[in-house]
Amino acid sequence: MNRKMDERLPQVVEDRLQEAYEAIRKGEIKQMKSMVKYKNRHRRWVSVAAALIILVSVPSVVFAAVTYFQKSEHRREDQITYEFVLNYELVPGEYQITAGYLPDGMQDRGDGKYRGENNAWITVMPIYTMAELEKANGEIVVNDIDQVEHTVINGMAADVITFKEAEKQQADTHLFLFNETEGYVLNIIAGHDVDREELIQFADNLNVERTGDGSYETAEEKAQREKAEDDAAQLAAEGAMNQDALIQLGIPQEKVYAVGEELRTYQGAYGYTVTGYEFLDSIEGYAQENFFDYTRFDGWLNEDKTLRPYTRQHYSNGTLLSEEKTEQKILSVDVDVHCYEQQAGEVPLDFNLEYVDQKPDGVYTWKKDYYSPVPAENYYLQMDDSAVYIDKAVHTQGEDRKDFFFHDMKSGETLSYTLLFVIDADRTDDFLLYPSGSNYSLWQYESTTAKEIREQLEGYIQLQ
């Protein structure tokens, strides 16, 4: 036995002795070295421990009886790695999880998902069975962590993991529950709004029932899975290369339209023309019912309906570059849309902002850096870089609001309308406009070359 096991066995031998014999009587341990009976229970613990171990095919690894795995953990700065040595002499299981307690206001949505209001949610991730741990190469890694609290939940060794700047970033909480005697690991993730004590009570009342035997992958199944993973990784790599190549090429100048020029989209079904625009300081005079969600402005309006600054974070390749208070403006855009579609139907009216850089040769290209509000401020005015207001809204009630930015039109009809956007005061020259849902070729990085994506673009509208 290695040194770590020598140190661990004295703590478990007295507790596990009766469990081991009971397991043997039930036939749960299929293969075991011959047991030696000792009359003197005070003999040296090493001798007693030797009667409790299972010797598996992994050299130098010793398991206490009815232990499916042994876990070790390694902490390095903001990363924790759990490593598992599996006992292949025990059969992996399949399990069913049911919740015995739900926090107030939370509902079971099925598939381990429990939902309350706002950021109050709990998800029980698919269980790590022995078979799943083997697929993960016996390793679970969690990054960007701040604190790890070791505790006991539901009779299992457990870790409660919180992440860096959890309050500011509204970060989730992760729980890991390790059951070495039943052969599974639970991973529970909760939204920031879930009270910690409520989360612990939820986890403490989970019922995990073994419903049958599982099995490890065959060599053929493993080969197929690894090939699928390799193919997916290759597609992702090709997609990243295509995206980089596309950014290098930029947006074709003929795909950038000026104010007053018509942009045809959706295979020519609709034509959009920006007829005018202006930047405003206030939303004074604009009817509340024409805002998609006026409650998003709560806390961000001064008495004169001007906007208060918010805290903006600037990222590049996932790295935070800066954080600063940012002033805001309102962008008003007047649009004419003409319906060329032969059959009458609902026409999309919303637009999005596409933030761009300008290359030395004057060509616009997609911006790789991105900006994001500090989550703790609950700022949603620039969500999806889409409009917050339309003066021709007709779908304004209940479930019908999902079509808020759609309008029924007949073939040959033209509709004039106004959109409002919220935009950073220092970025008024950094974007192009495009009708929401168009330029869909941009989502085909993994299957389409950069050249093909550019050719299939429907286009953008430049305000200045």
XYZ file of C-alpha atoms in Angstrom:
464
model
C 0.000 0.000 0.000
C 1.242 3.437 -0.844
C 1.795 6.078 1.777
C -1.476 7.923 1.201
C -3.482 4.746 1.693
C -1.559 3.926 4.866
C -2.630 7.260 6.241
C -6.296 6.894 5.181
C -7.222 3.341 6.154
C -7.129 3.750 9.941
C -9.903 6.319 9.684
C -12.273 4.083 7.738
C -11.529 0.544 8.818
C -13.699 0.512 11.955
C -16.613 2.122 10.070
C -16.393 -0.128 7.025
C -15.722 -3.530 8.612
C -19.365 -4.472 9.129
C -20.354 -2.922 5.795
C -17.764 -5.042 4.032
C -18.952 -8.308 5.534
C -22.569 -7.433 4.781
C -21.651 -6.627 1.173
C -19.864 -9.937 0.838
C -22.889 -11.828 2.202
C -25.102 -10.110 -0.374
C -22.716 -10.964 -3.196
C -22.004 -7.333 -4.084
C -18.295 -7.989 -4.217
C -17.734 -10.441 -7.029
C -13.983 -10.952 -6.817
C -11.998 -10.579 -3.649
C -8.872 -11.912 -2.070
C -9.489 -14.452 0.674
C -10.568 -12.900 3.948
C -8.628 -13.658 7.101
C -10.510 -13.750 10.382
C -8.876 -12.313 13.426
C -9.938 -13.133 16.970
C -8.125 -10.219 18.456
C -9.854 -7.041 17.184
C -6.934 -5.007 18.537
C -4.399 -6.565 16.175
C -2.370 -4.070 14.159
C -4.683 -2.077 11.855
C -2.636 -2.933 8.790
C -3.662 -6.584 9.132
C -7.332 -5.703 9.494
C -7.162 -3.269 6.601
C -5.659 -5.946 4.407
C -8.833 -7.993 4.945
C -10.958 -5.109 3.661
C -9.278 -4.188 0.422
C -10.078 -5.011 -3.175
C -7.067 -5.456 -5.408
C -7.901 -4.200 -8.886
C -6.072 -4.455 -12.154
C -4.513 -0.989 -11.749
C -1.029 -1.530 -10.280
C -0.378 -0.172 -6.788
C -4.013 0.900 -6.234
C -5.873 -0.449 -3.206
C -9.606 0.109 -2.522
C -11.591 -0.157 0.658
C -14.417 -2.677 0.317
C -17.484 -1.523 -1.677
C -15.696 1.633 -2.788
C -16.366 2.411 -6.433
C -13.684 5.054 -6.794
C -11.067 6.993 -4.951
C -10.932 10.753 -5.425
C -8.029 13.130 -5.127
C -8.069 16.847 -5.824
C -5.460 19.330 -6.937
C -5.815 23.100 -6.568
C -3.754 25.427 -8.706
C -4.540 29.120 -8.382
C -8.063 29.501 -9.842
C -8.474 25.907 -11.005
C -9.444 22.722 -9.199
C -9.025 19.262 -10.702
C -10.734 16.178 -9.331
C -9.079 12.893 -10.287
C -10.784 9.535 -9.881
C -9.255 6.065 -9.778
C -12.060 3.654 -10.662
C -12.702 0.225 -9.187
C -13.468 -1.876 -12.253
C -14.438 -4.889 -10.158
C -17.762 -3.226 -9.324
C -20.504 -2.776 -11.886
C -21.353 0.846 -12.778
C -24.926 1.907 -12.157
C -27.721 3.933 -13.699
C -29.608 6.310 -11.419
C -32.781 8.358 -11.100
C -32.782 11.652 -9.187
C -35.832 13.217 -7.575
C -36.042 16.394 -5.527
C -37.494 16.130 -2.049
C -37.453 19.890 -1.468
C -37.818 22.942 -3.694
C -37.199 26.568 -2.661
C -40.336 28.726 -2.586
C -41.494 29.814 -6.010
C -39.390 27.263 -7.872
C -40.999 24.771 -10.241
C -39.790 21.478 -11.646
C -39.314 21.906 -15.401
C -38.116 18.345 -15.947
C -34.716 16.941 -16.906
C -33.197 18.141 -13.651
C -34.124 21.793 -14.245
C -35.875 23.846 -11.561
C -36.875 27.424 -12.292
C -37.970 30.430 -10.252
C -37.977 34.143 -11.072
C -35.130 36.131 -12.598
C -31.802 34.447 -11.897
C -33.248 31.914 -9.443
C -32.758 28.484 -10.969
C -31.170 25.165 -10.133
C -29.943 22.533 -12.573
C -28.911 19.026 -11.608
C -26.475 18.117 -14.334
C -26.468 14.608 -15.864
C -25.026 12.365 -13.200
C -21.403 11.274 -13.356
C -21.734 7.503 -13.188
C -18.650 5.325 -13.174
C -19.074 4.915 -16.919
C -19.260 8.685 -17.421
C -16.212 9.246 -15.227
C -14.307 6.821 -17.417
C -15.392 8.744 -20.539
C -14.031 11.893 -18.878
C -10.707 10.092 -18.404
C -11.327 10.066 -14.661
C -11.098 13.828 -14.370
C -13.360 16.827 -13.649
C -11.848 20.305 -14.002
C -13.419 23.577 -12.812
C -11.830 26.904 -13.788
C -11.986 30.532 -12.613
C -12.882 29.529 -9.069
C -12.522 31.666 -5.978
C -13.444 29.582 -2.935
C -13.952 25.847 -2.341
C -15.785 24.905 0.838
C -15.450 21.264 1.875
C -18.533 20.005 3.710
C -20.990 17.112 3.964
C -24.357 17.261 2.170
C -26.950 14.491 2.036
C -24.498 12.180 3.764
C -21.868 12.691 1.064
C -18.565 14.513 0.959
C -19.301 17.723 -0.909
C -17.640 20.850 -2.270
C -19.383 24.203 -2.613
C -17.565 26.225 -5.273
C -17.924 29.965 -5.722
C -16.330 31.971 -8.495
C -14.341 35.180 -8.732
C -16.239 38.401 -8.028
C -19.391 36.350 -7.572
C -21.546 39.303 -6.495
C -20.331 41.659 -9.184
C -20.485 39.085 -11.976
C -23.699 37.440 -10.684
C -21.816 34.161 -10.945
C -23.436 30.764 -10.506
C -22.651 28.427 -7.605
C -21.488 24.854 -8.219
C -21.953 21.933 -5.851
C -20.211 18.586 -6.233
C -21.379 15.625 -4.139
C -19.122 12.551 -4.166
C -20.591 9.136 -3.363
C -17.798 6.585 -3.518
C -19.884 3.814 -1.927
C -22.708 4.097 -4.508
C -20.532 5.015 -7.462
C -21.589 8.456 -8.663
C -20.820 12.181 -8.537
C -23.546 14.839 -8.528
C -22.939 18.265 -10.047
C -25.549 20.895 -9.096
C -25.447 24.410 -10.559
C -27.516 27.274 -9.169
C -28.165 30.796 -10.385
C -26.880 33.695 -8.356
C -30.300 34.578 -6.948
C -30.698 31.218 -5.192
C -30.161 31.596 -1.456
C -27.200 29.534 -0.299
C -29.061 27.866 2.565
C -31.959 27.045 0.240
C -29.511 25.496 -2.218
C -27.935 23.364 0.500
C -31.383 22.247 1.661
C -32.310 21.353 -1.928
C -29.157 19.250 -2.324
C -29.592 17.702 1.122
C -33.021 16.385 0.129
C -32.205 14.910 -3.260
C -33.076 11.249 -3.585
C -30.759 9.228 -5.813
C -32.022 5.735 -6.640
C -30.048 3.127 -8.522
C -32.372 1.890 -11.257
C -30.122 -0.669 -12.901
C -26.681 -1.638 -14.026
C -24.720 0.414 -16.491
C -21.747 -0.588 -18.586
C -18.452 0.812 -19.690
C -17.842 1.648 -23.315
C -16.694 -1.103 -25.571
C -13.582 -0.497 -27.600
C -15.760 0.094 -30.665
C -18.022 2.581 -28.858
C -15.022 4.442 -27.495
C -13.469 4.655 -30.954
C -16.719 6.020 -32.399
C -17.080 8.607 -29.624
C -13.483 9.758 -29.934
C -13.864 10.051 -33.696
C -17.013 12.172 -33.254
C -15.169 14.370 -30.744
C -12.200 14.705 -33.110
C -14.521 15.591 -36.000
C -16.274 18.237 -33.874
C -12.928 19.676 -32.799
C -11.793 19.786 -36.413
C -14.982 21.581 -37.463
C -14.533 24.088 -34.639
C -10.934 24.690 -35.679
C -11.973 25.171 -39.302
C -14.731 27.513 -38.156
C -12.264 29.606 -36.172
C -9.955 29.760 -39.213
C -12.837 30.788 -41.464
C -13.870 33.483 -38.999
C -10.352 34.884 -38.814
C -10.085 34.808 -42.596
C -13.435 36.577 -42.906
C -12.328 39.350 -40.563
C -9.169 39.760 -42.587
C -11.185 40.088 -45.805
C -13.775 42.465 -44.344
C -17.242 43.429 -45.571
C -17.495 43.934 -49.338
C -18.026 47.602 -50.101
C -20.946 46.768 -52.413
C -22.711 45.163 -49.441
C -22.694 48.440 -47.462
C -25.721 50.637 -48.270
C -26.171 54.334 -47.568
C -29.127 56.173 -46.082
C -31.813 56.338 -48.781
C -30.671 53.097 -50.514
C -32.791 49.961 -50.374
C -31.370 46.779 -48.847
C -33.157 43.623 -50.086
C -33.152 40.689 -47.652
C -34.740 37.284 -47.050
C -34.095 36.170 -50.633
C -35.475 39.462 -51.885
C -38.779 39.167 -50.024
C -38.433 42.542 -48.261
C -36.670 45.789 -49.001
C -35.509 48.117 -46.196
C -34.579 51.764 -46.628
C -33.331 54.005 -43.818
C -34.848 57.391 -44.574
C -33.424 59.328 -41.633
C -31.856 59.138 -38.188
C -30.808 61.266 -35.231
C -29.149 60.898 -31.824
C -31.240 61.983 -28.856
C -30.513 62.651 -25.216
C -33.926 61.662 -23.865
C -36.901 59.362 -24.474
C -39.289 62.113 -23.375
C -42.451 62.069 -25.507
C -42.203 58.433 -26.621
C -45.194 56.325 -25.531
C -44.375 53.625 -22.997
C -46.577 51.043 -24.720
C -44.357 51.162 -27.791
C -41.295 50.014 -25.829
C -40.704 46.280 -25.938
C -40.006 46.194 -22.182
C -40.178 49.576 -20.506
C -39.211 48.029 -17.158
C -35.655 47.692 -18.474
C -35.363 51.447 -17.999
C -36.058 51.159 -14.267
C -33.203 52.820 -12.427
C -31.595 54.203 -15.592
C -33.717 57.297 -16.228
C -33.273 60.754 -14.780
C -36.364 62.879 -14.144
C -36.031 64.465 -17.577
C -35.940 60.960 -19.193
C -32.259 61.212 -20.044
C -30.177 58.104 -19.423
C -27.820 57.563 -16.532
C -24.367 56.082 -17.169
C -23.729 52.370 -16.653
C -20.536 50.402 -15.969
C -19.089 48.906 -19.119
C -16.475 46.179 -19.391
C -14.249 45.837 -22.455
C -13.111 42.317 -23.412
C -10.733 40.902 -26.006
C -10.430 37.132 -26.475
C -12.153 36.674 -23.136
C -9.701 38.928 -21.292
C -10.977 41.994 -19.457
C -9.155 45.055 -20.798
C -10.943 47.868 -18.982
C -13.972 48.861 -16.939
C -15.499 52.326 -16.845
C -18.658 54.362 -16.405
C -20.187 55.071 -19.800
C -22.650 57.723 -20.912
C -25.552 56.735 -23.179
C -27.462 58.129 -26.116
C -30.738 57.296 -27.862
C -30.557 56.533 -31.587
C -33.746 57.141 -33.546
C -33.938 55.495 -36.986
C -36.722 55.994 -39.548
C -37.280 53.027 -41.875
C -39.413 52.182 -44.895
C -39.984 48.472 -45.570
C -41.502 47.278 -48.840
C -43.052 43.820 -49.102
C -42.110 42.011 -52.325
C -43.379 38.662 -51.059
C -46.292 37.386 -53.166
C -48.179 35.997 -50.168
C -49.270 38.265 -47.321
C -47.708 37.605 -43.934
C -45.822 38.875 -40.908
C -42.825 41.006 -41.888
C -39.852 41.427 -39.468
C -39.208 45.091 -38.644
C -36.418 44.966 -36.032
C -32.796 45.927 -36.743
C -29.503 45.152 -34.994
C -26.302 47.102 -34.573
C -23.161 45.439 -35.964
C -20.041 46.907 -34.380
C -17.164 47.164 -36.822
C -13.586 48.334 -37.256
C -12.322 50.192 -40.291
C -9.181 48.841 -41.946
C -6.458 51.147 -43.337
C -7.888 50.714 -46.853
C -11.276 51.982 -45.613
C -12.984 48.590 -45.692
C -15.208 47.756 -42.705
C -14.730 44.484 -40.897
C -16.360 42.779 -37.930
C -15.093 43.809 -34.514
C -13.539 41.027 -32.429
C -13.457 42.960 -29.153
C -16.738 43.247 -27.325
C -18.311 45.256 -24.518
C -20.522 43.986 -21.733
C -22.297 45.603 -18.745
C -21.333 44.591 -15.213
C -23.936 41.903 -14.391
C -24.590 43.195 -10.858
C -26.066 46.394 -12.296
C -28.872 44.444 -14.024
C -28.516 46.548 -17.156
C -30.444 45.260 -20.194
C -30.995 48.292 -22.416
C -28.571 47.141 -25.123
C -29.547 43.472 -25.058
C -28.698 41.795 -28.392
C -27.877 45.257 -29.796
C -31.463 45.402 -31.031
C -34.168 48.070 -30.893
C -36.028 48.877 -27.667
C -38.962 50.719 -29.304
C -41.103 50.678 -32.423
C -43.947 53.053 -33.104
C -45.910 50.544 -35.221
C -46.180 47.804 -32.574
C -49.355 45.729 -32.848
C -48.430 42.573 -30.876
C -48.434 44.125 -27.436
C -50.413 41.779 -25.164
C -49.413 38.616 -23.313
C -47.827 35.820 -25.330
C -48.463 37.860 -28.457
C -45.540 40.114 -27.450
C -43.085 37.551 -28.777
C -43.978 39.011 -32.195
C -43.612 42.603 -30.990
C -41.355 43.596 -33.914
C -43.474 41.938 -36.621
C -46.230 43.512 -38.694
C -48.711 42.009 -41.112
C -48.197 43.327 -44.662
C -49.595 42.666 -48.105
C -47.579 42.158 -51.252
C -46.595 45.528 -52.735
C -47.279 47.403 -49.496
C -44.800 49.839 -47.912
C -44.738 50.550 -44.171
C -42.925 53.477 -42.556
C -41.879 53.186 -38.918
C -39.408 54.430 -36.308
C -37.041 52.400 -34.126
C -35.181 53.520 -31.020
C -31.868 52.046 -29.862
C -29.751 52.671 -26.781
C -26.091 53.198 -27.634
C -22.894 54.219 -25.861
C -22.174 57.900 -26.365
C -18.573 57.181 -27.437
C -19.535 54.528 -30.038
C -21.889 56.440 -32.312
C -19.546 55.976 -35.302
C -18.643 52.327 -34.646
C -21.540 50.357 -36.109
C -23.558 49.401 -39.166
C -27.246 48.408 -39.162
C -28.864 45.259 -40.522
C -32.402 43.791 -40.396
C -32.668 41.187 -37.627
C -32.367 37.656 -38.993
C -30.558 38.631 -42.173
C -26.908 37.915 -43.004
C -27.482 34.388 -41.732
C -24.417 33.132 -43.622
C -22.342 34.548 -40.745
C -23.453 31.572 -38.636
C -22.064 29.048 -41.116
C -18.382 29.288 -40.191
C -17.966 25.550 -39.756
C -19.453 24.595 -43.127
C -18.770 27.608 -45.358
C -15.573 29.309 -46.441
C -14.891 32.971 -45.740
C -15.250 33.748 -49.431
C -18.657 32.046 -49.609
C -19.874 33.817 -46.460
C -18.976 37.214 -47.939
C -20.723 36.372 -51.208
C -23.891 35.311 -49.381
C -24.110 38.418 -47.179
C -27.269 40.419 -47.753
C -25.708 43.615 -46.518
C -25.564 46.445 -44.007
C -26.688 50.064 -43.817
C -24.224 52.805 -42.915
C -25.680 55.889 -41.249
C -22.734 58.243 -41.664
